[in-house]
XYZ file of C-alpha atoms in Angstrom:
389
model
C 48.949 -71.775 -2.336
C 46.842 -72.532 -5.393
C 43.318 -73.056 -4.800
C 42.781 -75.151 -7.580
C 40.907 -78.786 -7.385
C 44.301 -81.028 -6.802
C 45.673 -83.326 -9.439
C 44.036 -87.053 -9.267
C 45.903 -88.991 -6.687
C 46.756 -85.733 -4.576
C 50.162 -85.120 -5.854
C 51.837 -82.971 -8.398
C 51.413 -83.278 -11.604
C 53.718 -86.128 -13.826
C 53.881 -85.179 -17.143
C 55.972 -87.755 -19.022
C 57.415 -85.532 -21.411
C 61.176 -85.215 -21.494
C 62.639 -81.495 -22.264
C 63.996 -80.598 -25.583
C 67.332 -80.782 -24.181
C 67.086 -84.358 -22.991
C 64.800 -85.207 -26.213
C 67.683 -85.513 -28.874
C 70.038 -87.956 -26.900
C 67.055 -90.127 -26.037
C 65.673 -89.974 -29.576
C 69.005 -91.054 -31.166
C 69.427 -94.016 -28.450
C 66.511 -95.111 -29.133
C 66.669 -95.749 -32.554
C 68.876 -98.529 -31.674
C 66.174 -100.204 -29.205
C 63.737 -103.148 -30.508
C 60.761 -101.257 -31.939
C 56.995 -101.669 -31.137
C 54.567 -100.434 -32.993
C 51.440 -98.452 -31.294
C 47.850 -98.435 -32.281
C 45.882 -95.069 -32.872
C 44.403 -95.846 -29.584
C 47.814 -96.222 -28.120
C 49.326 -93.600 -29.633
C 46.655 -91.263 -27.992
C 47.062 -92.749 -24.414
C 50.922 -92.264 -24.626
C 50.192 -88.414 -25.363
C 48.055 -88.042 -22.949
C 50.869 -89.674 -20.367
C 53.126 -87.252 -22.212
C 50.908 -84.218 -20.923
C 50.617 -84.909 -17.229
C 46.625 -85.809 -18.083
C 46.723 -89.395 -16.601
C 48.571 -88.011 -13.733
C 49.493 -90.324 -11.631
C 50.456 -92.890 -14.028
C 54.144 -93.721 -15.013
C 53.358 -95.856 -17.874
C 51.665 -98.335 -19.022
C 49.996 -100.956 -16.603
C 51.282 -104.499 -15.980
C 48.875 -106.757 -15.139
C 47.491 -106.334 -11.754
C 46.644 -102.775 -12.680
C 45.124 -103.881 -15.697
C 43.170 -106.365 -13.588
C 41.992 -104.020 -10.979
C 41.131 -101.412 -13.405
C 38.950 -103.585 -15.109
C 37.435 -105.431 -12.671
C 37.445 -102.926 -9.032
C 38.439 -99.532 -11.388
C 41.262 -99.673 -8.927
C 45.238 -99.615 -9.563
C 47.180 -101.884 -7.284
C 48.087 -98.943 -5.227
C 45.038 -97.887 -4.322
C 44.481 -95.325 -7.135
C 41.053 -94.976 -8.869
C 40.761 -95.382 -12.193
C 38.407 -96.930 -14.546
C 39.689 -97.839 -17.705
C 43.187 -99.823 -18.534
C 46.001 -97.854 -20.317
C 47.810 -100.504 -21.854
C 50.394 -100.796 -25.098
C 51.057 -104.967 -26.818
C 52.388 -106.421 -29.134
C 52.655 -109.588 -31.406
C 53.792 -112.474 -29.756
C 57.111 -112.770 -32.178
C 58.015 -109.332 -30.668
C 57.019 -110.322 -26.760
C 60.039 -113.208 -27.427
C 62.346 -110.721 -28.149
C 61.965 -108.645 -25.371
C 63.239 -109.689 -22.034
C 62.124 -107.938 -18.059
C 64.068 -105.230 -17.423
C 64.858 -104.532 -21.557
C 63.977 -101.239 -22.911
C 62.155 -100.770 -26.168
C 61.160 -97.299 -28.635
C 57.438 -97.360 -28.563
C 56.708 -95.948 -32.418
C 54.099 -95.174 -34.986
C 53.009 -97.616 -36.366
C 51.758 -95.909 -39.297
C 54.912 -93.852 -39.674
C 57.459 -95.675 -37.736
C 58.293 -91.872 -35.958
C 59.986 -92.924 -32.594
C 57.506 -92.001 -29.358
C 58.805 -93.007 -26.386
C 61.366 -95.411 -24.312
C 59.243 -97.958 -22.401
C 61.080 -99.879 -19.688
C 59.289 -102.996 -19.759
C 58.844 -104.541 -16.446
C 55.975 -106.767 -17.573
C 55.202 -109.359 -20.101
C 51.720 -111.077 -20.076
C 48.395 -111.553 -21.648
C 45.032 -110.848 -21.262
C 41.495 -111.924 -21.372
C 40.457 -109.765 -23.975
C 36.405 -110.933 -23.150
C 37.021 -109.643 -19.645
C 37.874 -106.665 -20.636
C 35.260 -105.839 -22.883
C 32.530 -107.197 -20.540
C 33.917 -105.074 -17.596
C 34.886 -101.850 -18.953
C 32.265 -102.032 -21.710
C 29.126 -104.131 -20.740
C 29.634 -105.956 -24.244
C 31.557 -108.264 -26.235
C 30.086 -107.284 -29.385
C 33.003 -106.133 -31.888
C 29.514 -103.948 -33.488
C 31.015 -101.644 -30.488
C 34.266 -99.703 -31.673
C 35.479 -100.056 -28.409
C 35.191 -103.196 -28.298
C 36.386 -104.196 -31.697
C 40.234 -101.825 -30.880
C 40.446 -104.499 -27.427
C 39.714 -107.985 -29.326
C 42.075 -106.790 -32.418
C 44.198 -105.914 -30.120
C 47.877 -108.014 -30.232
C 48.236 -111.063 -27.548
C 50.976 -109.575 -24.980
C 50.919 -106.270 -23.301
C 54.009 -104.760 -22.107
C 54.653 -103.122 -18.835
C 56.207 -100.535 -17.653
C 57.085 -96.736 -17.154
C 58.015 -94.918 -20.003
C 59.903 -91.408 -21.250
C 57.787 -89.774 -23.991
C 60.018 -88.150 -26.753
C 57.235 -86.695 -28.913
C 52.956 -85.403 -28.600
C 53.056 -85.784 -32.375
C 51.435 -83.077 -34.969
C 49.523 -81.982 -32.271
C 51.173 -79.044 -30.635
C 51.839 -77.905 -34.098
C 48.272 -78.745 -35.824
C 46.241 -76.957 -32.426
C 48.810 -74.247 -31.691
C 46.688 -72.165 -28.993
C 44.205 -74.727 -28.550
C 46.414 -77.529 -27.655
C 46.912 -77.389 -23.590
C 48.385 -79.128 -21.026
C 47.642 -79.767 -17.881
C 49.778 -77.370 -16.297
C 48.796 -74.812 -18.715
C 45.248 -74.664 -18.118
C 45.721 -74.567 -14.657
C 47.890 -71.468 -15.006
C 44.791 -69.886 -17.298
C 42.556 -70.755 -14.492
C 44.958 -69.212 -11.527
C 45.328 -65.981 -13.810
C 41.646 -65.597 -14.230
C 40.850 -66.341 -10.251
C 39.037 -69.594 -11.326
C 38.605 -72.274 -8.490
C 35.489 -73.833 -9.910
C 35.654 -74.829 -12.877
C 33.749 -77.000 -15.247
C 34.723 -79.077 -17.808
C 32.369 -79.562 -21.096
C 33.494 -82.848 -23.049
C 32.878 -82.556 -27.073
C 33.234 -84.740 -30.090
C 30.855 -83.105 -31.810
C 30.042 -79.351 -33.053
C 28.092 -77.406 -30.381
C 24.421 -76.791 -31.133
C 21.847 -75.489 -28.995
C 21.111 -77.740 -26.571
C 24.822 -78.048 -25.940
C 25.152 -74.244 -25.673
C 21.986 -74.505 -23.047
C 24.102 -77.154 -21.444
C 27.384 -74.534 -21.112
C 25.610 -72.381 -20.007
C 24.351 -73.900 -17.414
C 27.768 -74.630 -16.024
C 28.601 -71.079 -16.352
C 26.268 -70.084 -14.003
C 27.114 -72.508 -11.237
C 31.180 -72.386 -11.548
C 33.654 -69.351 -12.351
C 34.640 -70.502 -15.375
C 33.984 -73.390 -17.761
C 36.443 -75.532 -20.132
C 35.183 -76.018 -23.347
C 37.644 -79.692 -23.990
C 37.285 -80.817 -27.283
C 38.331 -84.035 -28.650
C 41.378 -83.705 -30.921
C 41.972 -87.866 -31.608
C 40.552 -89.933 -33.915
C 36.962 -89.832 -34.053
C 34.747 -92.877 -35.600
C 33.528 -92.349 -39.340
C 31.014 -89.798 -39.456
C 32.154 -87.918 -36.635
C 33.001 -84.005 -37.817
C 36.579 -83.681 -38.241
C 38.021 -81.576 -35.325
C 39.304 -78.616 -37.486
C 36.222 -77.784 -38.711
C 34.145 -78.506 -35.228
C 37.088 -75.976 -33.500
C 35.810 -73.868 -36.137
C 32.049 -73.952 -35.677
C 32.743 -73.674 -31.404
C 34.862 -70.524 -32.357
C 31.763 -68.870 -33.726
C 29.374 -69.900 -31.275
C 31.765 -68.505 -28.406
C 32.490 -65.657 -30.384
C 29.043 -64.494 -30.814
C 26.848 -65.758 -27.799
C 29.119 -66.758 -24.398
C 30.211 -63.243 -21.987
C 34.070 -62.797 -22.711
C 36.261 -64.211 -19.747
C 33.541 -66.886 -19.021
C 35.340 -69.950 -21.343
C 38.381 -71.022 -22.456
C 38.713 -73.762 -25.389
C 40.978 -76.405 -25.119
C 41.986 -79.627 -26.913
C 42.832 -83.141 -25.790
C 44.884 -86.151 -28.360
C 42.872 -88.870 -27.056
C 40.831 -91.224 -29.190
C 37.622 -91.734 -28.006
C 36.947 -95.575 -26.844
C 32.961 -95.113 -26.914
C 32.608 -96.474 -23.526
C 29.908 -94.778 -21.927
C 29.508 -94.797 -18.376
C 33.311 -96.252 -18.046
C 34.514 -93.362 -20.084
C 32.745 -90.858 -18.272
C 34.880 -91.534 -14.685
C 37.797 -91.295 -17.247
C 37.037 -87.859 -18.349
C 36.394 -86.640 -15.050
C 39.573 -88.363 -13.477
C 42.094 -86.374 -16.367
C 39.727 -83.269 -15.950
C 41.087 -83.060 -12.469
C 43.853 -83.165 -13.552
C 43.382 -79.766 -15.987
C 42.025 -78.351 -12.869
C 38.616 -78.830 -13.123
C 36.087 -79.335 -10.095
C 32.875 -80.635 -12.610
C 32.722 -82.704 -15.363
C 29.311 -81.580 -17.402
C 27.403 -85.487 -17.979
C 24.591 -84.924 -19.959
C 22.931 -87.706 -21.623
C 24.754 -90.541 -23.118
C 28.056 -89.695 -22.225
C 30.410 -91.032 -24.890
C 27.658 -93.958 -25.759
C 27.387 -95.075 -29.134
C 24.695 -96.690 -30.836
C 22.422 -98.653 -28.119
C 24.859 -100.304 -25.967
C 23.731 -97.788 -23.103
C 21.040 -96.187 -21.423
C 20.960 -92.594 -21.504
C 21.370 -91.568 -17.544
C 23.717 -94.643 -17.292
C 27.124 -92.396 -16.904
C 24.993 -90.325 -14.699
C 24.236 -93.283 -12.176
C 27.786 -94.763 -12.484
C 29.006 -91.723 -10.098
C 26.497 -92.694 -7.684
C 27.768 -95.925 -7.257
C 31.758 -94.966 -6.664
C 33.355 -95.499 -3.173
C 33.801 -91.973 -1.607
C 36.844 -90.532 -1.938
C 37.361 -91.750 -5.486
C 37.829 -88.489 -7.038
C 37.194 -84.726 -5.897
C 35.999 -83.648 -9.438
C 32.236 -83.634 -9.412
C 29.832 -84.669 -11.793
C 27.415 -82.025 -13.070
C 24.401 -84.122 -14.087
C 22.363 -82.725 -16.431
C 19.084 -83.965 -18.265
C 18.186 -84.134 -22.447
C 18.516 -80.719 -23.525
C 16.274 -79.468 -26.001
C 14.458 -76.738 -28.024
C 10.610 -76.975 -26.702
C 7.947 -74.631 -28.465
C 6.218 -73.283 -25.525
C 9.380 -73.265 -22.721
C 12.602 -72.884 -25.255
C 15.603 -73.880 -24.662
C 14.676 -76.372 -21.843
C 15.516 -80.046 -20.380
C 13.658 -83.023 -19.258
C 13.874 -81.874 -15.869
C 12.142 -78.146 -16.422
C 9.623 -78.688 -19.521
C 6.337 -79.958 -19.004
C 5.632 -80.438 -22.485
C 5.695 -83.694 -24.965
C 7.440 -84.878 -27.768
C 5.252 -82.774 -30.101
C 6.277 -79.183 -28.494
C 10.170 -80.654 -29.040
C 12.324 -79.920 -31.970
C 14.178 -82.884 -32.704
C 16.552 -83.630 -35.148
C 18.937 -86.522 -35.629
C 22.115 -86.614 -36.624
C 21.412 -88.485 -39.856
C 19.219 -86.136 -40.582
C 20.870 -82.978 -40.171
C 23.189 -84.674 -42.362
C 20.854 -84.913 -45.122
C 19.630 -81.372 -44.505
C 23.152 -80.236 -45.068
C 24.050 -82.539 -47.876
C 20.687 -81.156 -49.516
C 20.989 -77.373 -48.277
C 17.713 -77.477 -46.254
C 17.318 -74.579 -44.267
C 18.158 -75.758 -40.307
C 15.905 -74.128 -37.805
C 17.887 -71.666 -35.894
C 15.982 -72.946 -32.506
C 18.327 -75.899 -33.198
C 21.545 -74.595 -33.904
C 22.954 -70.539 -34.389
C 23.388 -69.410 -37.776
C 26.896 -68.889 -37.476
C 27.570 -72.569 -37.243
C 25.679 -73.903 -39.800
C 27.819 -71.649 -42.217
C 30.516 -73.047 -40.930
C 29.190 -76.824 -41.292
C 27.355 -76.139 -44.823
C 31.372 -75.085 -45.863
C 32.536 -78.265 -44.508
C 29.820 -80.472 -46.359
C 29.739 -78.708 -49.801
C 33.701 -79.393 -49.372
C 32.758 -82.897 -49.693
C 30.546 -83.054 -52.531
């Protein structure tokens, strides 16, 4: 009997992936299907049905999930979960499409065939609902935001057969898990606790301080790194796989972390995306999500500690994965590596530096304290911004 957090929902695992063996004949019937064309974000939310991570979804949601999500985080089955996973389309491709029809969900970049949907559900949406509810803002300044109002009118429901997880199993060979594989890594290494540390972003210091701390509490810690797109600016994830490479390398105890990378896109929701990560890290078999501050915020839609107090608020029962809250992490003078919680000290004793900044430090080759980051990853970042000049 594994001993292993169980998936979210308390059943198996439902990856949505067909085999190879079934993938062909699917592929080649469903070129002859209408076609609609996915988003980025879609694409990413049909991989990660592909995987087993949204476990125990069977597709996309029809409208009273997509209701309940938003409003209750609630499926109409009585499943939590906090953010819709939904697929549309324009209205001239809704009229084609009757209940019961199935379609080949496809690139819409590259027209590359994804998945069958069997669409159960036609209907529209209140696109400002949304955004308030899941997001706390209508402002399309949020990116967010902007992916749910440019969003077409009509969203399709329905389960659906993924045929394909993209480039991705071929891009991140080794780094690229599944569900079902990570929990077999954490079996094999007599894991049961496990934390999960979300990153978008190449690991400095404080985030190291931040593992760390994880290490010590659970057996074993997930380093989950965002492999989707990313908003401009953001470091592309080759080179941040890089960069957490040599930090691991050099300063974590061998056996303590495994990496591992996700397709989704980041929505920037903050506290809302926060449950999310820690309902799909359940399902990689984690028992705590690391939250430190700002969660997946951008800009100043949200407070810092806000996706820490979200988990206080949650009905019990909605999850087993645990949140491991954990202050602004920091380099102080006097303390070191420290966090709001354990320094005394002010802003003054604090090494700060923004991410602007250490953009223009890089751009200009200005040496980078080594309190803030380890040596070994600023050569690998300085490589990655000369490449641009």
């Amino acid at each position: 009997m594994s001993s292993l957090v169980p998936p979210h929902g308390g059943g198996a695992l439902e990856p949505l992936l067909l085999s190879a063996a079934e993938t062909a004949d699917e592929i080649e019937r469903a070129g002859r299907l209408a076609k609609v064309p996915l988003t980025s974000r879609e694409i990413s939310d049909l991989f990660m049905l592909a995987m087993g991570a949204y476990t125990p979804l069977a597709g996309f949601m029809g409208r009273e999930d997509w209701y309940g999500c938003c409003v209750d985080m609630m499926t109409s089955d009585g499943v939590f979960w906090p953010v819709p996973i939904t697929v549309s389309c324009d209205e001239d491709h809704a009229r084609g499409i009757r209940i019961g029809d199935e379609v080949a969900l496809v690139d819409g970049e590259t027209g590359e065939i994804l998945a069958i949907q069997t669409v159960n559900e036609k209907y529209a949406i209140d696109r400002e609902l949304e955004c308030r509810e899941v997001f706390r803002t209508t402002n399309d300044a949020h990116p967010g935001v902007r992916k749910v109002l440019e969003q077409p009118a009509i969203n399709l429901g329905g389960p659906v057969a993924a045929l394909s997880e993209g480039h991705f199993p071929r891009t991140y060979a080794g780094l690229y898990l599944r569900p079902a594989q990570t929990r077999a890594m954490f079996e094999a290494n007599g894991w049961s606790r496990v934390a999960a540390f979300q990153t978008r972003n190449p690991m400095h210091r404080s985030h190291e301080h931040l593992a760390k701390i994880a290490v010590e509490i659970c057996d074993g810690l997930l380093i989950h790194q965002v492999l989707g797109a990313l908003k401009p600016g953001d470091i592309p994830a080759d080179v941040r796989v890089n960069a957490i490479n040599a930090l691991v390398e050099n300063y974590f105890v061998p056996g303590t972390v495994i990496q591992a990378g996700y397709p989704i896109e980041m929505r920037y929701g903050g506290p809302r995306e926060a449950l999310l990560h820690a309902v799909f890290r359940q399902n990689f078999g984690c028992t705590h999500l690391v939250v430190g501050r700002d969660h997946a915020g951008v800009g100043d839609f949200y407070g810092p500690f806000d996706a820490h107090n979200i988990f206080d608020a949650l009905p019990a029962g909605s999850m087993e994965i645990r949140p491991l809250k954990i202050d602004i992490t920091f380099f102080c003078y006097k303390c070191g590596m420290a966090t709001g919680k354990t320094c005394p000290h002010g802003e003054e004793d604090r090494l700060a530096i923004s991410g602007t900044r250490l953009r223009a430090m890089f751009a200009n080759h200005e040496p980078i304290p080594e309190e803030f980051s380890r040596r070994e990853v600023i050569d690998v970042l300085q490589a990655y911004y000369d490449s641009l000049d």
